XYZ file of C-alpha atoms in Angstrom:
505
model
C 34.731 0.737 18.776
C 36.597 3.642 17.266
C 35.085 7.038 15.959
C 36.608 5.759 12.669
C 34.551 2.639 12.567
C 31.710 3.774 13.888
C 30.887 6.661 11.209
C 31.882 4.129 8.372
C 29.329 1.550 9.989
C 26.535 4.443 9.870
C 27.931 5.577 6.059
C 27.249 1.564 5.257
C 24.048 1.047 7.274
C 22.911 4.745 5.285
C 23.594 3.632 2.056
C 22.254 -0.122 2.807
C 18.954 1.552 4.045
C 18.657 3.968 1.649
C 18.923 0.951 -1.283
C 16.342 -0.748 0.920
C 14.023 2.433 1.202
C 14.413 3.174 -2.559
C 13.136 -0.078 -3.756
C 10.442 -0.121 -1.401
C 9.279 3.158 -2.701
C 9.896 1.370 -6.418
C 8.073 -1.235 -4.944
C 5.128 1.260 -4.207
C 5.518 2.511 -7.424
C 5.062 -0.586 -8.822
C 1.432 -1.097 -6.958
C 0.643 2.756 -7.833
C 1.210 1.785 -11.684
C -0.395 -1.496 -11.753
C -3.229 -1.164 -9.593
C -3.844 2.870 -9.108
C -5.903 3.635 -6.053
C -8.053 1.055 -6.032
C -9.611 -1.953 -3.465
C -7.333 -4.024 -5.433
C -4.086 -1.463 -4.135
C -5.694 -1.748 -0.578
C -5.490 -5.612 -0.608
C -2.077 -5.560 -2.112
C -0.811 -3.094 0.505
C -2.509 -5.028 3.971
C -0.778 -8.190 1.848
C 2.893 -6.696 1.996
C 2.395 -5.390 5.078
C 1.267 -7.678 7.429
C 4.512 -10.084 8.660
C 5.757 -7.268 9.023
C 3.899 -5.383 11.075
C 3.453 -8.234 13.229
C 7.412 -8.596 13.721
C 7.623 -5.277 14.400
C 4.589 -4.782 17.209
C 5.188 -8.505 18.944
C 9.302 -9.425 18.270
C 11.351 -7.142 16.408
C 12.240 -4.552 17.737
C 11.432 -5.057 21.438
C 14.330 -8.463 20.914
C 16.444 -5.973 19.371
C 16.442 -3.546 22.101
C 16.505 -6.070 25.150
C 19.199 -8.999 23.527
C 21.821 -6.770 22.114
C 22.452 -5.090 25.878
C 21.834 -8.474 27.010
C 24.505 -10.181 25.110
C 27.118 -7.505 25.837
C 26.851 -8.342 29.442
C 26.619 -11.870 29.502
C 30.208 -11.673 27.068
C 31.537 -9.462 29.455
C 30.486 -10.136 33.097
C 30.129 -14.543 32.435
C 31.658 -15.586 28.745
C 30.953 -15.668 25.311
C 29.268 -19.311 25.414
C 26.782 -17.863 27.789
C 25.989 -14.929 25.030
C 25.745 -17.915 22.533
C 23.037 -19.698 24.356
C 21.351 -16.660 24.936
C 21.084 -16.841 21.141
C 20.483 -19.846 20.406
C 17.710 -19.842 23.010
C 16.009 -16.717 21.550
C 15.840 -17.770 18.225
C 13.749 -21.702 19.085
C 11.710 -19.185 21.477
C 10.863 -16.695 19.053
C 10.213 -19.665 16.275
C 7.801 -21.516 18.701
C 5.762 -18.923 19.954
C 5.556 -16.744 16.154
C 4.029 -20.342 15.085
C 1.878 -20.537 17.802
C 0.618 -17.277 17.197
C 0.174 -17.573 13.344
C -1.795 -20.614 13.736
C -4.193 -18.914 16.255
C -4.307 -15.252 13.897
C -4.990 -17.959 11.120
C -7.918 -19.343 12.756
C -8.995 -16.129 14.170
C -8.948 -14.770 10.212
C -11.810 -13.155 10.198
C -11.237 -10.807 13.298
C -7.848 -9.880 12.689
C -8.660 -8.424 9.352
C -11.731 -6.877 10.603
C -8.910 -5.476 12.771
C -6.687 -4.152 10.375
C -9.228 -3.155 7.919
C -12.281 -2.161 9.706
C -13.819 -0.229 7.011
C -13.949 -2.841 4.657
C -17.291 -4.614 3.347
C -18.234 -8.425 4.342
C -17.406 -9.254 1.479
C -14.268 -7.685 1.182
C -13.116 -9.187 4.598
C -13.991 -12.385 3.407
C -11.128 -11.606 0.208
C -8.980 -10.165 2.160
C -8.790 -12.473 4.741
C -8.091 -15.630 2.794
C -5.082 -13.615 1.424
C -3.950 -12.448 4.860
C -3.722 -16.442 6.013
C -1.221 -17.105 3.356
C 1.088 -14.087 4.026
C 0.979 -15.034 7.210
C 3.369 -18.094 7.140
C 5.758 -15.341 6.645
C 5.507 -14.463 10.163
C 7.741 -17.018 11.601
C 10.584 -16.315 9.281
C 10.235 -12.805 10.177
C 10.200 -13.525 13.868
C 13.145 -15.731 13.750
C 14.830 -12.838 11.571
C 14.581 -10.589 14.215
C 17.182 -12.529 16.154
C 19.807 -12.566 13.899
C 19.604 -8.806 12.666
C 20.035 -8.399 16.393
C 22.916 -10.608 16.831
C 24.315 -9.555 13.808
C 23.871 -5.978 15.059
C 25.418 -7.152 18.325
C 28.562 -7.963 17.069
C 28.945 -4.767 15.033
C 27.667 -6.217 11.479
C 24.949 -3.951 11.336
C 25.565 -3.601 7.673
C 24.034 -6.685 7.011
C 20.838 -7.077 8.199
C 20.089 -3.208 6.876
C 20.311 -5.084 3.609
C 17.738 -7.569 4.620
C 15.014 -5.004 3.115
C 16.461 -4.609 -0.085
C 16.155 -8.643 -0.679
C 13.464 -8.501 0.229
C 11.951 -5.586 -1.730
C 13.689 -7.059 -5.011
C 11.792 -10.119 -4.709
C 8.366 -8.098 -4.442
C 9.395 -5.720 -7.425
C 10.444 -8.749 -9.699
C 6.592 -10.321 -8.955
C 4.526 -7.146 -9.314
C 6.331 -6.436 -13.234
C 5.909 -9.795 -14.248
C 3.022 -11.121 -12.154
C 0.556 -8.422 -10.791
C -2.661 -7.727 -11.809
C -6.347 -6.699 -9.628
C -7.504 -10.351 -10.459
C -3.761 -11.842 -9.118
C -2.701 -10.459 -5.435
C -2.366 -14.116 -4.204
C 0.654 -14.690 -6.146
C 1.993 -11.472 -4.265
C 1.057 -13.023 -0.599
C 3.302 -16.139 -1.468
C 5.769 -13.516 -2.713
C 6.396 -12.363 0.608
C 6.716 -15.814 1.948
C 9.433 -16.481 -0.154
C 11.297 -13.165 0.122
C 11.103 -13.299 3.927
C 12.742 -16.704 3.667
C 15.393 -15.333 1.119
C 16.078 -12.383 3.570
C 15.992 -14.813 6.887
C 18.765 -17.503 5.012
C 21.054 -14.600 3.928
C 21.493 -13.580 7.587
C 21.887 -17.099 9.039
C 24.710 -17.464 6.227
C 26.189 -14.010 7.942
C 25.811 -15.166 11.587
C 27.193 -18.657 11.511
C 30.666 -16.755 10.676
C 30.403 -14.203 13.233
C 29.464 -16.108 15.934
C 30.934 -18.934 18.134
C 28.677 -21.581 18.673
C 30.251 -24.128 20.510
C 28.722 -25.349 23.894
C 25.687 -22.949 22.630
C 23.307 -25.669 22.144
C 23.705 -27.435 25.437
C 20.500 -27.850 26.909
C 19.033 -24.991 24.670
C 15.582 -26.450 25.619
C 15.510 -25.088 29.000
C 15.512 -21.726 28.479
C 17.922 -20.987 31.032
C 19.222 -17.902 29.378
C 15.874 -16.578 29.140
C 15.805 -15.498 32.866
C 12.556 -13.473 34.128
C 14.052 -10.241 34.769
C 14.891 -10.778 30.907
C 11.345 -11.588 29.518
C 10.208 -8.540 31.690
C 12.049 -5.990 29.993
C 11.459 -7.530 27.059
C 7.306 -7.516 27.718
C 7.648 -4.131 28.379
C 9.530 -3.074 25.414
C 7.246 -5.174 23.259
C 4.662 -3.057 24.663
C 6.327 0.367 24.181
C 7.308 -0.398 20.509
C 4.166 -2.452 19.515
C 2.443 0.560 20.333
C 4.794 2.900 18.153
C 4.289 0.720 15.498
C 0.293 0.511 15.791
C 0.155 4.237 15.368
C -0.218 4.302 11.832
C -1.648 0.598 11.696
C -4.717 1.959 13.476
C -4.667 5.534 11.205
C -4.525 3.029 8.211
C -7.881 0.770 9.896
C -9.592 4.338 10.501
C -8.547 5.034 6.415
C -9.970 1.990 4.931
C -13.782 2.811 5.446
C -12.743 5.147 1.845
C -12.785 3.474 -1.175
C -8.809 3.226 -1.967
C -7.666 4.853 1.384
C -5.438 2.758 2.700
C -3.571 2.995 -0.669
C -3.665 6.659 -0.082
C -2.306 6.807 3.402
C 0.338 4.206 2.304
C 1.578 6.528 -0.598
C 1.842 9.951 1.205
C 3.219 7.860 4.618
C 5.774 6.229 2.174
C 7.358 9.252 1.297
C 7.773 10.257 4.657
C 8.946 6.758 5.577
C 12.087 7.275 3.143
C 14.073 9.595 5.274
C 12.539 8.347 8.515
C 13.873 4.501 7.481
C 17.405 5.967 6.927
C 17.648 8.222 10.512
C 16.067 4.915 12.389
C 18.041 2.376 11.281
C 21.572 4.429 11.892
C 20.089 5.363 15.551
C 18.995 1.250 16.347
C 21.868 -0.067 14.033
C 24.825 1.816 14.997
C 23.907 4.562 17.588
C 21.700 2.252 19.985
C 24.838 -0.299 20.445
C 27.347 2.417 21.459
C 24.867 4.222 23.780
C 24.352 0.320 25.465
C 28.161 0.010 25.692
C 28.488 3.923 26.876
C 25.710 3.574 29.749
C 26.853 0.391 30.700
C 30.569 2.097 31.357
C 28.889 4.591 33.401
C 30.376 7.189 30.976
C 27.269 9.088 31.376
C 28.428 12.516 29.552
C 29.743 10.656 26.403
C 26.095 9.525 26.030
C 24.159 12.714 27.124
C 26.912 14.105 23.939
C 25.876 11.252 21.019
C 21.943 11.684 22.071
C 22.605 15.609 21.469
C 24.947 15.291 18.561
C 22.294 12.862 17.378
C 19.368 15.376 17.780
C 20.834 18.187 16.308
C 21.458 16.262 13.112
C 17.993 14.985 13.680
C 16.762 18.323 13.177
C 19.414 20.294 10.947
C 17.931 17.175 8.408
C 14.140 17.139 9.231
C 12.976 20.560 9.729
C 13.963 21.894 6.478
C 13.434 18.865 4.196
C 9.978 18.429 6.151
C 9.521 22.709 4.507
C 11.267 21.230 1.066
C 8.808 18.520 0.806
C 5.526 20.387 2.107
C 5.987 23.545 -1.105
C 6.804 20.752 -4.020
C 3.889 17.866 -2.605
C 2.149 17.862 -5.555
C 5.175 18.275 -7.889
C 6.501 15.215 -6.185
C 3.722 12.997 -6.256
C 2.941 13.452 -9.871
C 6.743 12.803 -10.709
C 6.977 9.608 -9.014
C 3.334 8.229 -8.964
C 1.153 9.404 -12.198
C 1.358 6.931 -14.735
C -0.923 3.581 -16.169
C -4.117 3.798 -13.004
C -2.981 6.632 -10.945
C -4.885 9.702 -12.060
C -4.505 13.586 -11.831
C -7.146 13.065 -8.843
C -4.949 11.098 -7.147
C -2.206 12.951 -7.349
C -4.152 15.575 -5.708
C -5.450 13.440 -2.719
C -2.109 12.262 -2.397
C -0.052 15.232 -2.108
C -2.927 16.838 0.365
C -1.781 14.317 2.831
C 1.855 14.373 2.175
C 1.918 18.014 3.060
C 0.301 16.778 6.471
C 2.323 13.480 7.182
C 5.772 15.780 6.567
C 4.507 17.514 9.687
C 5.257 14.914 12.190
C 8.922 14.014 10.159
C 10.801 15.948 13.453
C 8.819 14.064 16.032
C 8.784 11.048 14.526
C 12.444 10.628 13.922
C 13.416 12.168 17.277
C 11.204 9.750 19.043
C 13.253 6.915 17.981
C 16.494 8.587 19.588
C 14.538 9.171 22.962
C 13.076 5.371 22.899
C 16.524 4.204 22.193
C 18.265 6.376 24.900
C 15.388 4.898 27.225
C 16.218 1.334 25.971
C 19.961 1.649 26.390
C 19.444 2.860 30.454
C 17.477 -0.699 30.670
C 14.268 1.256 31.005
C 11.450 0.249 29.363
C 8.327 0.805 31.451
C 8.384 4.469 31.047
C 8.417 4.586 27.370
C 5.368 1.918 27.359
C 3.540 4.587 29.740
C 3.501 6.936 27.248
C 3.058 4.889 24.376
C -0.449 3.599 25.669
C -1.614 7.250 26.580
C -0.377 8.135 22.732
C -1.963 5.070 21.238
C -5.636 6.495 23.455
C -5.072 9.988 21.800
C -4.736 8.451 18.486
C -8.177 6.647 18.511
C -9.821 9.674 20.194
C -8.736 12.087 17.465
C -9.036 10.147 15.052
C -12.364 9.677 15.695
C -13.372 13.179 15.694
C -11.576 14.474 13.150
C -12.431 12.122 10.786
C -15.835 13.214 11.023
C -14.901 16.836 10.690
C -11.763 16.339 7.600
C -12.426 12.846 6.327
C -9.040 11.314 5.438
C -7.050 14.731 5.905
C -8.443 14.203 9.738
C -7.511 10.969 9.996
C -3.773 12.261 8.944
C -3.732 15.283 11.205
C -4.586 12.866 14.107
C -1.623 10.880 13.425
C 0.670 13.858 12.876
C -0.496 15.848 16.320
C -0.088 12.331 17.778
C 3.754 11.848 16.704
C 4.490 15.313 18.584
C 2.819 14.372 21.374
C 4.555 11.156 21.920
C 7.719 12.965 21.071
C 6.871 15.478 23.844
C 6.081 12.785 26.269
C 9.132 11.111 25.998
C 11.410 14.110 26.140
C 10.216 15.748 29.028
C 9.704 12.340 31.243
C 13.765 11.570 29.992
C 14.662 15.142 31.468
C 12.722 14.319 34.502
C 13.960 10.706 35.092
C 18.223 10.904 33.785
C 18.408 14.476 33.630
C 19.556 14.327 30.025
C 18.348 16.915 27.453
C 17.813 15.677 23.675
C 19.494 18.888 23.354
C 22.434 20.332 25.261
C 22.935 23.807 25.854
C 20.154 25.827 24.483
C 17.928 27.641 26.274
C 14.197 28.443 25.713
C 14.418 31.272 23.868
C 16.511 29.358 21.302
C 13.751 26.058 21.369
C 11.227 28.912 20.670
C 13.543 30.063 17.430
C 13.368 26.828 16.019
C 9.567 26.295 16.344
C 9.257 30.109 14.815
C 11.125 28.815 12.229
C 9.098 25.393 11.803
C 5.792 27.766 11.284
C 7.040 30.409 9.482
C 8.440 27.903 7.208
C 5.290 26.049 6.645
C 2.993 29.588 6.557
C 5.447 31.080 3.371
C 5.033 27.122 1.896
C 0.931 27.494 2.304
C 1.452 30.568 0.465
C 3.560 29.226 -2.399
C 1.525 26.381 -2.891
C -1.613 28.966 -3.337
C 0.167 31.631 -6.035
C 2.309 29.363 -7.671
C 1.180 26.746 -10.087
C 3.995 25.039 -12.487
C 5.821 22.063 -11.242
C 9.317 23.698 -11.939
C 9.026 26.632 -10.316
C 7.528 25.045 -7.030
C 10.765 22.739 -7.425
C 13.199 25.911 -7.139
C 10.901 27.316 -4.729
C 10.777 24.717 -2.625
C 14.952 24.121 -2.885
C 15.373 27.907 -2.107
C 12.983 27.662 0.749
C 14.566 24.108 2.197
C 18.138 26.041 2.083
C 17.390 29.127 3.708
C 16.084 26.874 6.367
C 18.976 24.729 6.601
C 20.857 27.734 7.032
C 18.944 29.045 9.742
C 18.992 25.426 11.430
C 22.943 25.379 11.052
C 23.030 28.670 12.744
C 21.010 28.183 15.815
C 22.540 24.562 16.387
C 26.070 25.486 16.048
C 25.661 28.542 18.066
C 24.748 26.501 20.766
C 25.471 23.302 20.868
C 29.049 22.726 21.555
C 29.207 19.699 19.781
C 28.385 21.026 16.398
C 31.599 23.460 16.752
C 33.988 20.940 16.481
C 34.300 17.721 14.375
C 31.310 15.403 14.974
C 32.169 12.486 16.307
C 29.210 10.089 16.635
């Protein structure tokens, strides 16, 4: 694929994401307005969330990350009706075993919300898990969804499945206007049903023209495509992702035992989610593909250059939006959020954790490059190594430093988690392929940019503490974000070849 087409697939998989990301902040909105920070918001929010969640710890992105290599080979090294079984064979698969699965989490009600809400009353388990057993039909259509954003992805439509979340989130925004209320959150779990169908047909529609299908349904039944050295990569991906994805699941269980805290974790982490969404879905839409095709070619320097041209932008973006966001928090929060049931006090809570969560924005979006350069090398076990000793440190900080901060703790331990994940990963892909997330800059340089990162946030603190209005904290905090930038720019393109040139990603 040419430079050409691959920057105007990222320019259409940015803009599709960002539509997606906007209405699902709109859609958070919605919630915020209807239902404030309430119970009600907390049910409403473990409704939404749920399918997906699921898809994303047990199919998703694990299928993604294993299939898409998968099918490049089998096209290249066998033939194209091989790839189409392989297809064909994953998608009965993943609808067989997500219906297995919701039947058993359906019968098993009870404990999976205590799971995902451990904080919550008897009696509110009892609600919320009667709610949870509807939205959970969804599952299967999110499962089987999976497959064909990944074929689609495969053959270089990535543009369409990043739309998949916009369907989906108009569908929710249309039912909490008209619908919504704290007595009526069972309309919005059949909501989701029906918007993860709507997203699920629009993608079949997509696939059944991009795709030859002929001779791809002989003897799909056997699984024959769906070889063991295949299912263990894939086990071990699942594993490594699932885990990613549990991080905030489990800050969000440790959140509910406040009255309306899982509404305020959602809130500040949906904020941070915005950018994070858009960075992710270019690296596993439109990065993750080439780097599969590049490693597979045994052009190993082209692909140690994307992972540092992708860093670099990674952090010329994060570090001084993450400064941006931390001085105008409150400003922010009160803009988007306070109106009908979200108060002044909310606002407050809200923003306190937002200037925490926009801590871990670096870590969290450069972790999705390393796990994807880890993915694309067909490794998988190392990433779930680390994942598992992250997933540990979670619960144990958590733990204490809810005790000691309440929710602000239960943040924190999420945030210092993210970086050292992120840590983790870097230093074990230095050790194991030799390839630095960033090329050519040395230590002192590193210790620049983390100088920067906490003198940043230190002059922030102390903005936030003398200065009160809402405007002025706004042109503070865009003065602030583009000296940073600046300094960013500087160090990067003093040092990273890459960035003197034209970028060519």
């Amino acid at each position: 694929m040419t430079q050409r087409v691959t920057s105007l697939s990222a320019m259409l998989v940015a803009l599709a994401m960002l539509l997606g990301r906007m209405t699902g902040l709109l859609r958070i909105l919605g919630l915020a307005t209807v239902l404030g920070v309430t119970h009600a918001n907390d049910l409403a929010i473990l409704v939404i969330s749920v399918p997906d969640i699921l898809n994303a710890m047990l199919v998703g992105g694990a299928l993604g990350v294993v299939l898409i290599p998968e099918m490049h080979r089998l096209s290249e090294d066998v033939s194209e009706q091989s790839a189409s079984q392989l297809i064909v064979q994953s998608f009965f698969a993943s609808a067989v075993l997500a219906s297995a699965l919701t039947f058993l989490l359906i019968m098993g009600g009870t404990w999976f919300t205590e799971l995902l809400a451990s904080g919550f009353t008897p009696a509110q388990i009892s609600e919320a898990s009667r709610l949870i057993s509807i939205v959970l039909l969804a599952f299967p259509v999110s499962a089987v969804t999976a497959v064909t954003s990944a074929v689609l992805q495969g053959h270089h439509k990535p543009v369409i499945p990043a739309y998949g979340n916009l369907f989906f989130n108009l569908v929710l925004i249309l039912v909490i206007v008209l619908w919504v209320t704290p007595g009526q959150i069972e309309i919005l779990a059949w909501a989701v049903v029906a918007a993860s169908a709507f997203r699920l047909l629009t993608q079949l529609f997509c696939c059944y023209f991009v795709t030859d299908l002929r001779g791809a349904f002989h003897s799909f039944y056997r699984l024959s495509s769906l070889n063991r050295n295949l299912m263990v990569k894939y086990f071990q991906a699942l594993a490594a992702i699932g885990l990613v994805v549990a991080f905030p699941v489990v800050s969000r269980s440790f959140a509910s035992m406040y009255e309306g805290g899982i509404s305020l974790f959602e809130y500040s982490q949906k904020l941070v989610e915005l950018p994070r969404g858009l960075i992710g879905a270019v690296i596993s839409m439109v990065i993750f593909p080439r780097l599969s095709r590049v490693f597979a070619a045994g052009d190993l320097d082209t692909g140690a250059r994307i992972v540092s041209q992708t860093a670099g932008l990674i952090l010329l973006i994060s570090i001084p939006a993450g400064i941006a966001v931390y001085v105008s928090a409150e400003p922010v929060v009160s803009l988007l959020f306070q109106r009908g049931q979200f108060s002044v006090s909310d606002v407050s809570a809200t923003a306190k954790l937002l200037q925490f969560a926009v801590l871990a924005m670096p870590a969290l979006f450069l972790s999705i490059l390393t796990m994807n350069v880890f993915y694309a090398r067909h490794e998988t076990i190392t990433p779930f190594k680390i994942s598992c000793i992250s997933l540990v440190c979670l619960i144990l900080l958590s733990l204490g430093l809810r005790e000691l901060w309440g929710m602000s703790g239960v943040m924190l331990a999420f945030v210092l988690t993210s970086w050292l994940h992120f840590l983790g990963l870097t230093i074990s892909l230095y050790i194991k392929y030799e390839v630095s997330v960033i090329q050519g800059i040395d230590l002192k340089h590193y210790s620049a940019l983390v100088f920067l990162t906490f003198s940043g946030i230190s002059i922030s603190t102390m903005i936030v503490n003398l200065v009160s209005d809402h405007i002025q904290l706004f042109i503070c905090s865009a003065g602030l974000g583009g000296l940073c930038f600046g300094a960013v720019l500087l160090i990067l393109k003093n040092h990273l070849p890459s960035l003197n040139g034209k970028l060519s990603l």
